[in-house]
Amino acid sequence: MARYLSYMDHNFISISDLTKEDILSLLQDAAYFEEHPNSRLLEGKVVATLFFEPSTRTRLSFETASNRLGARVIGFSDPASSSTSKGETLKDTIKMVSNYADVIVMRHFLEGAARYASEVTDVPVINAGDGANQHPSQTLLDLYSIWKTQGTLDNLDITMVGDLKYGRTVHSLVQAMSFFSPTFHFVAPALLRMPNGYRDFCRRHNLTFDEQEEFTERTIDSTDILYMTRIQRERFSDPREYEQVKNVYCLKNSMLEGSKPNLRVLHPLPRVNEIAYDVDDNPKAYYFQQAQNGLYARQAIICRMLDIPVGQK
């Protein structure tokens, strides 16, 4: 099979940079790595993980993906331990790290930081989240989780619940699913509704969607994928606004009683109060397996950025 990559600079910055063929090809690579997680395809390579914003799952899964592929990992998980704390600019940090690494994985609190980083270096840059903007590697593992559990990406009913304003995971997922004719239900308080830009995106791509403030079993019962999100305290400049919405929704196990057999509950994690612990033992809860799928998706991304063939296509 041809190795796609519709963009020419071998960066992974936004899910909107990918074609449908790119996505499907990467999912096939992720499936290969699920069967062969310890493929030593990156022997002699160095992966730099630069996390200017806290992370657990994303950082550890990228580092585990690199280690299982045979690469060495350098970097930092706390900018206070880097020269950033001394006033070094992002440009200088990226150009310096580019001397030591074959690929850079970066999370940053500023929207657009990953795109900027890719413009000041020839080393491939993978966006591990830039503010409230995009989280494309999370989207690829979300797509892989949907594909695995539903057997398809086409014509699915997807309900997104919670922080749709600042939730970069739902922003990226809306764009990625546009190739597959979904129906979206956006459930959020007015303060956290899906931004105008993404609603306009749905209209331009003839994607069916509705918006609700009430989270009910009626919506759940028609859903294939229930995508819960955390209300992100760190995104609020006004603590009073956070207090208004912090516990607005909570999925309880009883709410899944009338749901479709194929329904799966996803969550990018960490959770706070939006999924009750009694949901964890329900076979429709898939968020921990979803996190595991991040390992395979990120192995696929790293190899693609370095143009390293994966398995037998």
Short mmCIF file of C-alpha atoms in Angstrom, two decimals:
data_model
loop_
_atom_site.label_atom_id
_atom_site.label_comp_id
_atom_site.label_asym_id
_atom_site.label_seq_id
_atom_site.Cartn_x
_atom_site.Cartn_y
_atom_site.Cartn_z
CA MET A 1 0.00 0.00 0.00
CA ALA A 2 1.21 3.52 -0.72
CA ARG A 3 2.54 5.55 2.17
CA TYR A 4 0.32 8.57 2.15
CA LEU A 5 1.03 11.73 4.17
CA SER A 6 -0.74 14.46 2.27
CA TYR A 7 1.45 17.17 3.83
CA MET A 8 5.05 17.38 2.67
CA ASP A 9 6.97 18.43 5.79
CA HIS A 10 6.42 15.27 7.84
CA ASN A 11 4.98 17.10 10.83
CA PHE A 12 1.92 15.99 12.78
CA ILE A 13 0.39 19.28 13.88
CA SER A 14 -3.35 19.19 13.18
CA ILE A 15 -5.73 16.42 12.25
CA SER A 16 -6.93 18.74 9.48
CA ASP A 17 -3.58 18.17 7.74
CA LEU A 18 -4.57 14.54 7.06
CA THR A 19 -6.59 13.08 4.24
CA LYS A 20 -9.00 10.20 4.70
CA GLU A 21 -6.35 7.91 3.18
CA ASP A 22 -3.76 9.18 5.70
CA ILE A 23 -6.07 8.34 8.58
CA LEU A 24 -6.97 4.85 7.37
CA SER A 25 -3.34 4.04 6.64
CA LEU A 26 -2.25 5.16 10.11
CA LEU A 27 -5.00 3.05 11.68
CA GLN A 28 -3.68 0.02 9.83
CA ASP A 29 -0.23 0.78 11.22
CA ALA A 30 -1.69 1.04 14.74
CA ALA A 31 -3.32 -2.38 14.29
CA TYR A 32 0.06 -3.78 13.26
CA PHE A 33 1.67 -2.42 16.42
CA GLU A 34 -1.07 -3.88 18.59
CA GLU A 35 0.02 -7.27 17.27
CA HIS A 36 3.75 -6.40 17.30
CA PRO A 37 4.27 -3.83 20.09
CA ASN A 38 8.00 -4.50 20.47
CA SER A 39 9.05 -3.93 16.88
CA ARG A 40 12.56 -2.44 17.10
CA LEU A 41 12.15 -0.13 14.15
CA LEU A 42 13.79 2.94 15.76
CA GLU A 43 17.14 1.50 16.80
CA GLY A 44 19.64 4.36 16.82
CA LYS A 45 16.95 7.08 16.78
CA VAL A 46 16.36 9.71 19.47
CA VAL A 47 12.90 11.03 20.38
CA ALA A 48 12.66 14.30 22.33
CA THR A 49 9.56 14.80 24.49
CA LEU A 50 9.11 18.46 25.43
CA PHE A 51 6.17 18.96 27.78
CA PHE A 52 5.61 22.61 28.67
CA GLU A 53 2.24 21.62 30.18
CA PRO A 54 1.47 18.74 32.60
CA SER A 55 0.65 15.35 31.12
CA THR A 56 0.50 11.74 32.27
CA ARG A 57 -1.04 9.51 29.60
CA THR A 58 0.21 11.39 26.55
CA ARG A 59 3.79 11.74 27.76
CA LEU A 60 4.08 8.20 29.11
CA SER A 61 2.49 6.62 26.05
CA PHE A 62 4.80 8.55 23.68
CA GLU A 63 7.80 7.55 25.76
CA THR A 64 6.65 3.92 25.98
CA ALA A 65 5.96 3.89 22.24
CA SER A 66 9.49 5.16 21.60
CA ASN A 67 11.08 2.67 23.99
CA ARG A 68 9.19 -0.28 22.54
CA LEU A 69 10.36 0.79 19.09
CA GLY A 70 13.97 0.82 20.28
CA ALA A 71 14.54 4.59 20.39
CA ARG A 72 16.25 6.59 23.12
CA VAL A 73 14.11 9.26 24.81
CA ILE A 74 15.30 12.68 25.98
CA GLY A 75 13.40 15.74 27.12
CA PHE A 76 11.53 17.17 30.10
CA SER A 77 8.11 16.94 31.74
CA ASP A 78 8.43 20.19 33.68
CA PRO A 79 9.56 23.39 31.95
CA ALA A 80 10.94 24.60 35.28
CA SER A 81 13.73 22.06 34.80
CA SER A 82 14.64 23.50 31.38
CA SER A 83 16.24 26.74 30.22
CA THR A 84 12.73 28.08 29.62
CA SER A 85 12.78 29.00 33.30
CA LYS A 86 15.79 31.21 32.52
CA GLY A 87 13.94 33.04 29.79
CA GLU A 88 14.93 30.97 26.76
CA THR A 89 12.48 31.42 23.88
CA LEU A 90 10.53 28.57 22.35
CA LYS A 91 12.40 29.10 19.09
CA ASP A 92 15.78 28.70 20.77
CA THR A 93 14.63 25.64 22.71
CA ILE A 94 13.37 23.92 19.57
CA LYS A 95 16.47 24.75 17.53
CA MET A 96 18.72 23.53 20.33
CA VAL A 97 16.83 20.25 20.81
CA SER A 98 16.83 19.71 17.04
CA ASN A 99 20.60 19.18 17.28
CA TYR A 100 20.05 16.11 19.47
CA ALA A 101 16.83 14.42 18.29
CA ASP A 102 15.36 12.82 15.18
CA VAL A 103 11.78 13.78 16.09
CA ILE A 104 10.26 16.19 18.64
CA VAL A 105 7.04 15.49 20.57
CA MET A 106 5.78 18.73 22.12
CA ARG A 107 2.92 19.78 24.37
CA HIS A 108 2.49 23.51 24.98
CA PHE A 109 -0.08 25.70 26.68
CA LEU A 110 -0.23 28.20 23.79
CA GLU A 111 -2.44 27.59 20.78
CA GLY A 112 -0.35 27.44 17.62
CA ALA A 113 2.90 26.67 19.44
CA ALA A 114 3.36 23.32 17.69
CA ARG A 115 2.85 24.87 14.26
CA TYR A 116 5.37 27.55 15.11
CA ALA A 117 7.88 24.95 16.32
CA SER A 118 7.56 23.07 13.03
CA GLU A 119 8.43 26.26 11.15
CA VAL A 120 11.75 26.83 12.94
CA THR A 121 13.22 23.32 12.56
CA ASP A 122 13.69 20.65 9.91
CA VAL A 123 13.19 17.91 12.51
CA PRO A 124 9.64 16.44 12.47
CA VAL A 125 7.38 17.89 15.17
CA ILE A 126 4.46 15.97 16.67
CA ASN A 127 1.81 18.07 18.41
CA ALA A 128 0.98 16.48 21.78
CA GLY A 129 -1.56 19.22 22.51
CA ASP A 130 -1.42 23.00 22.07
CA GLY A 131 -3.67 24.85 24.50
CA ALA A 132 -7.36 24.48 23.71
CA ASN A 133 -6.61 24.07 20.01
CA GLN A 134 -5.72 20.55 18.80
CA HIS A 135 -4.65 17.15 20.14
CA PRO A 136 -4.18 15.11 16.95
CA SER A 137 -2.45 12.06 18.43
CA GLN A 138 -5.35 11.68 20.90
CA THR A 139 -7.67 11.86 17.92
CA LEU A 140 -5.87 9.05 16.15
CA LEU A 141 -6.17 6.79 19.20
CA ASP A 142 -9.84 7.82 19.51
CA LEU A 143 -10.41 6.86 15.88
CA TYR A 144 -8.62 3.56 16.44
CA SER A 145 -10.80 2.88 19.49
CA ILE A 146 -13.96 3.67 17.53
CA TRP A 147 -12.85 1.55 14.57
CA LYS A 148 -12.00 -1.41 16.84
CA THR A 149 -15.25 -1.31 18.81
CA GLN A 150 -17.66 -0.47 16.00
CA GLY A 151 -16.01 -2.27 13.10
CA THR A 152 -16.30 0.91 11.03
CA LEU A 153 -15.96 4.68 11.17
CA ASP A 154 -18.88 5.30 8.83
CA ASN A 155 -22.34 6.67 9.68
CA LEU A 156 -21.96 6.60 13.46
CA ASP A 157 -23.99 8.49 16.05
CA ILE A 158 -21.53 10.30 18.34
CA THR A 159 -22.46 12.21 21.49
CA MET A 160 -19.88 14.59 22.97
CA VAL A 161 -20.49 15.72 26.54
CA GLY A 162 -18.95 18.36 28.78
CA ASP A 163 -16.30 20.93 27.95
CA LEU A 164 -16.74 21.43 24.23
CA LYS A 165 -15.36 24.97 24.26
CA TYR A 166 -11.87 24.24 25.54
CA GLY A 167 -11.80 20.51 24.81
CA ARG A 168 -9.12 20.14 22.16
CA THR A 169 -9.83 16.40 21.87
CA VAL A 170 -13.40 16.97 20.68
CA HIS A 171 -12.28 19.72 18.30
CA SER A 172 -9.85 17.38 16.58
CA LEU A 173 -12.34 14.49 16.57
CA VAL A 174 -15.02 16.56 14.84
CA GLN A 175 -12.58 17.37 12.04
CA ALA A 176 -11.34 13.80 11.68
CA MET A 177 -14.82 12.26 11.59
CA SER A 178 -15.91 14.62 8.81
CA PHE A 179 -14.75 12.02 6.27
CA PHE A 180 -17.13 9.39 7.63
CA SER A 181 -20.64 10.95 7.67
CA PRO A 182 -21.30 11.01 11.43
CA THR A 183 -24.24 12.44 13.32
CA PHE A 184 -23.09 14.56 16.26
CA HIS A 185 -24.89 15.48 19.47
CA PHE A 186 -23.11 18.29 21.34
CA VAL A 187 -24.11 18.29 25.02
CA ALA A 188 -22.70 21.22 26.98
CA PRO A 189 -23.75 24.13 29.17
CA ALA A 190 -24.10 27.40 27.27
CA LEU A 191 -20.80 28.61 28.72
CA LEU A 192 -18.94 25.62 27.22
CA ARG A 193 -20.77 25.03 23.95
CA MET A 194 -18.90 23.94 20.84
CA PRO A 195 -17.12 27.01 19.37
CA ASN A 196 -18.62 28.72 16.35
CA GLY A 197 -15.71 27.67 14.16
CA TYR A 198 -16.39 23.97 14.64
CA ARG A 199 -20.15 24.34 14.23
CA ASP A 200 -19.49 26.22 11.01
CA PHE A 201 -17.11 23.41 10.01
CA CYS A 202 -19.96 20.92 10.43
CA ARG A 203 -22.24 23.04 8.28
CA ARG A 204 -19.64 23.42 5.53
CA HIS A 205 -19.11 19.65 5.44
CA ASN A 206 -22.84 18.83 5.62
CA LEU A 207 -22.45 17.06 8.96
CA THR A 208 -25.63 16.55 10.96
CA PHE A 209 -25.45 17.90 14.51
CA ASP A 210 -27.65 19.19 17.30
CA GLU A 211 -26.91 21.00 20.55
CA GLN A 212 -28.34 20.24 23.99
CA GLU A 213 -27.77 21.43 27.52
CA GLU A 214 -29.55 18.52 29.17
CA PHE A 215 -27.77 15.16 29.40
CA THR A 216 -30.44 12.45 29.31
CA GLU A 217 -30.90 8.75 28.68
CA ARG A 218 -32.86 9.61 25.57
CA THR A 219 -29.74 10.96 23.92
CA ILE A 220 -27.58 8.11 25.21
CA ASP A 221 -29.95 5.44 23.92
CA SER A 222 -29.48 6.47 20.27
CA THR A 223 -25.70 6.74 20.54
CA ASP A 224 -22.90 4.51 19.23
CA ILE A 225 -20.04 6.46 20.86
CA LEU A 226 -20.51 8.45 24.07
CA TYR A 227 -17.50 10.75 24.42
CA MET A 228 -17.29 12.23 27.90
CA THR A 229 -14.94 15.10 28.73
CA ARG A 230 -13.64 16.77 31.88
CA ILE A 231 -14.54 20.36 32.74
CA GLN A 232 -11.02 21.80 32.55
CA ARG A 233 -10.45 24.06 35.50
CA GLU A 234 -7.07 25.18 34.16
CA ARG A 235 -8.68 26.75 31.08
CA PHE A 236 -10.85 29.19 33.03
CA SER A 237 -9.55 32.71 33.63
CA ASP A 238 -12.49 33.39 35.98
CA PRO A 239 -12.80 30.83 38.83
CA ARG A 240 -16.45 31.83 39.30
CA GLU A 241 -17.29 30.54 35.84
CA TYR A 242 -15.67 27.21 36.65
CA GLU A 243 -17.72 26.91 39.84
CA GLN A 244 -20.90 27.36 37.80
CA VAL A 245 -20.23 24.33 35.58
CA LYS A 246 -17.73 22.06 37.36
CA ASN A 247 -20.18 19.22 38.19
CA VAL A 248 -22.81 19.87 35.57
CA TYR A 249 -22.84 16.31 34.13
CA CYS A 250 -22.19 12.88 35.60
CA LEU A 251 -22.65 9.59 33.74
CA LYS A 252 -23.99 6.89 36.06
CA ASN A 253 -24.21 3.19 35.29
CA SER A 254 -28.01 3.24 35.48
CA MET A 255 -28.09 5.72 32.60
CA LEU A 256 -26.69 3.04 30.26
CA GLU A 257 -29.46 0.49 30.84
CA GLY A 258 -31.35 1.29 27.63
CA SER A 259 -28.30 1.95 25.47
CA LYS A 260 -27.41 0.11 22.28
CA PRO A 261 -25.36 -3.11 22.63
CA ASN A 262 -22.52 -1.61 20.60
CA LEU A 263 -22.31 1.63 22.59
CA ARG A 264 -18.89 2.40 24.02
CA VAL A 265 -18.04 5.13 26.51
CA LEU A 266 -14.84 7.02 25.70
CA HIS A 267 -12.99 9.65 27.72
CA PRO A 268 -9.55 11.20 27.01
CA LEU A 269 -8.82 11.14 30.78
CA PRO A 270 -8.14 12.24 33.44
CA ARG A 271 -11.67 12.18 34.76
CA VAL A 272 -12.90 14.13 37.76
CA ASN A 273 -16.63 13.74 38.53
CA GLU A 274 -18.11 13.27 35.05
CA ILE A 275 -18.10 9.44 35.08
CA ALA A 276 -19.19 7.64 38.23
CA TYR A 277 -17.01 4.76 39.36
CA ASP A 278 -19.92 2.33 39.01
CA VAL A 279 -19.57 2.70 35.22
CA ASP A 280 -16.08 1.18 35.25
CA ASP A 281 -17.29 -2.43 35.46
CA ASN A 282 -19.82 -2.00 32.65
CA PRO A 283 -18.53 -3.73 29.48
CA LYS A 284 -19.51 -0.60 27.56
CA ALA A 285 -16.89 1.44 29.44
CA TYR A 286 -13.88 1.62 27.15
CA TYR A 287 -11.79 4.54 28.40
CA PHE A 288 -8.98 2.49 29.94
CA GLN A 289 -8.63 0.36 26.79
CA GLN A 290 -8.78 3.63 24.85
CA ALA A 291 -5.74 4.87 26.77
CA GLN A 292 -3.92 1.63 25.96
CA ASN A 293 -4.68 2.15 22.29
CA GLY A 294 -2.67 5.37 22.55
CA LEU A 295 0.52 3.32 22.62
CA TYR A 296 -0.19 1.73 19.24
CA ALA A 297 -1.45 4.93 17.63
CA ARG A 298 1.62 6.86 18.75
CA GLN A 299 3.97 4.16 17.53
CA ALA A 300 2.29 4.53 14.14
CA ILE A 301 2.65 8.33 14.19
CA ILE A 302 6.34 8.32 15.14
CA CYS A 303 7.24 5.81 12.44
CA ARG A 304 5.26 7.73 9.83
CA MET A 305 6.97 11.00 10.70
CA LEU A 306 10.34 9.30 10.24
CA ASP A 307 9.16 7.58 7.04
CA ILE A 308 9.90 4.13 8.45
CA PRO A 309 7.91 1.32 6.77
CA VAL A 310 5.62 -0.63 9.10
CA GLY A 311 4.91 -4.33 8.59
CA GLN A 312 3.51 -5.68 5.36
CA LYS A 313 1.00 -3.40 3.71
#
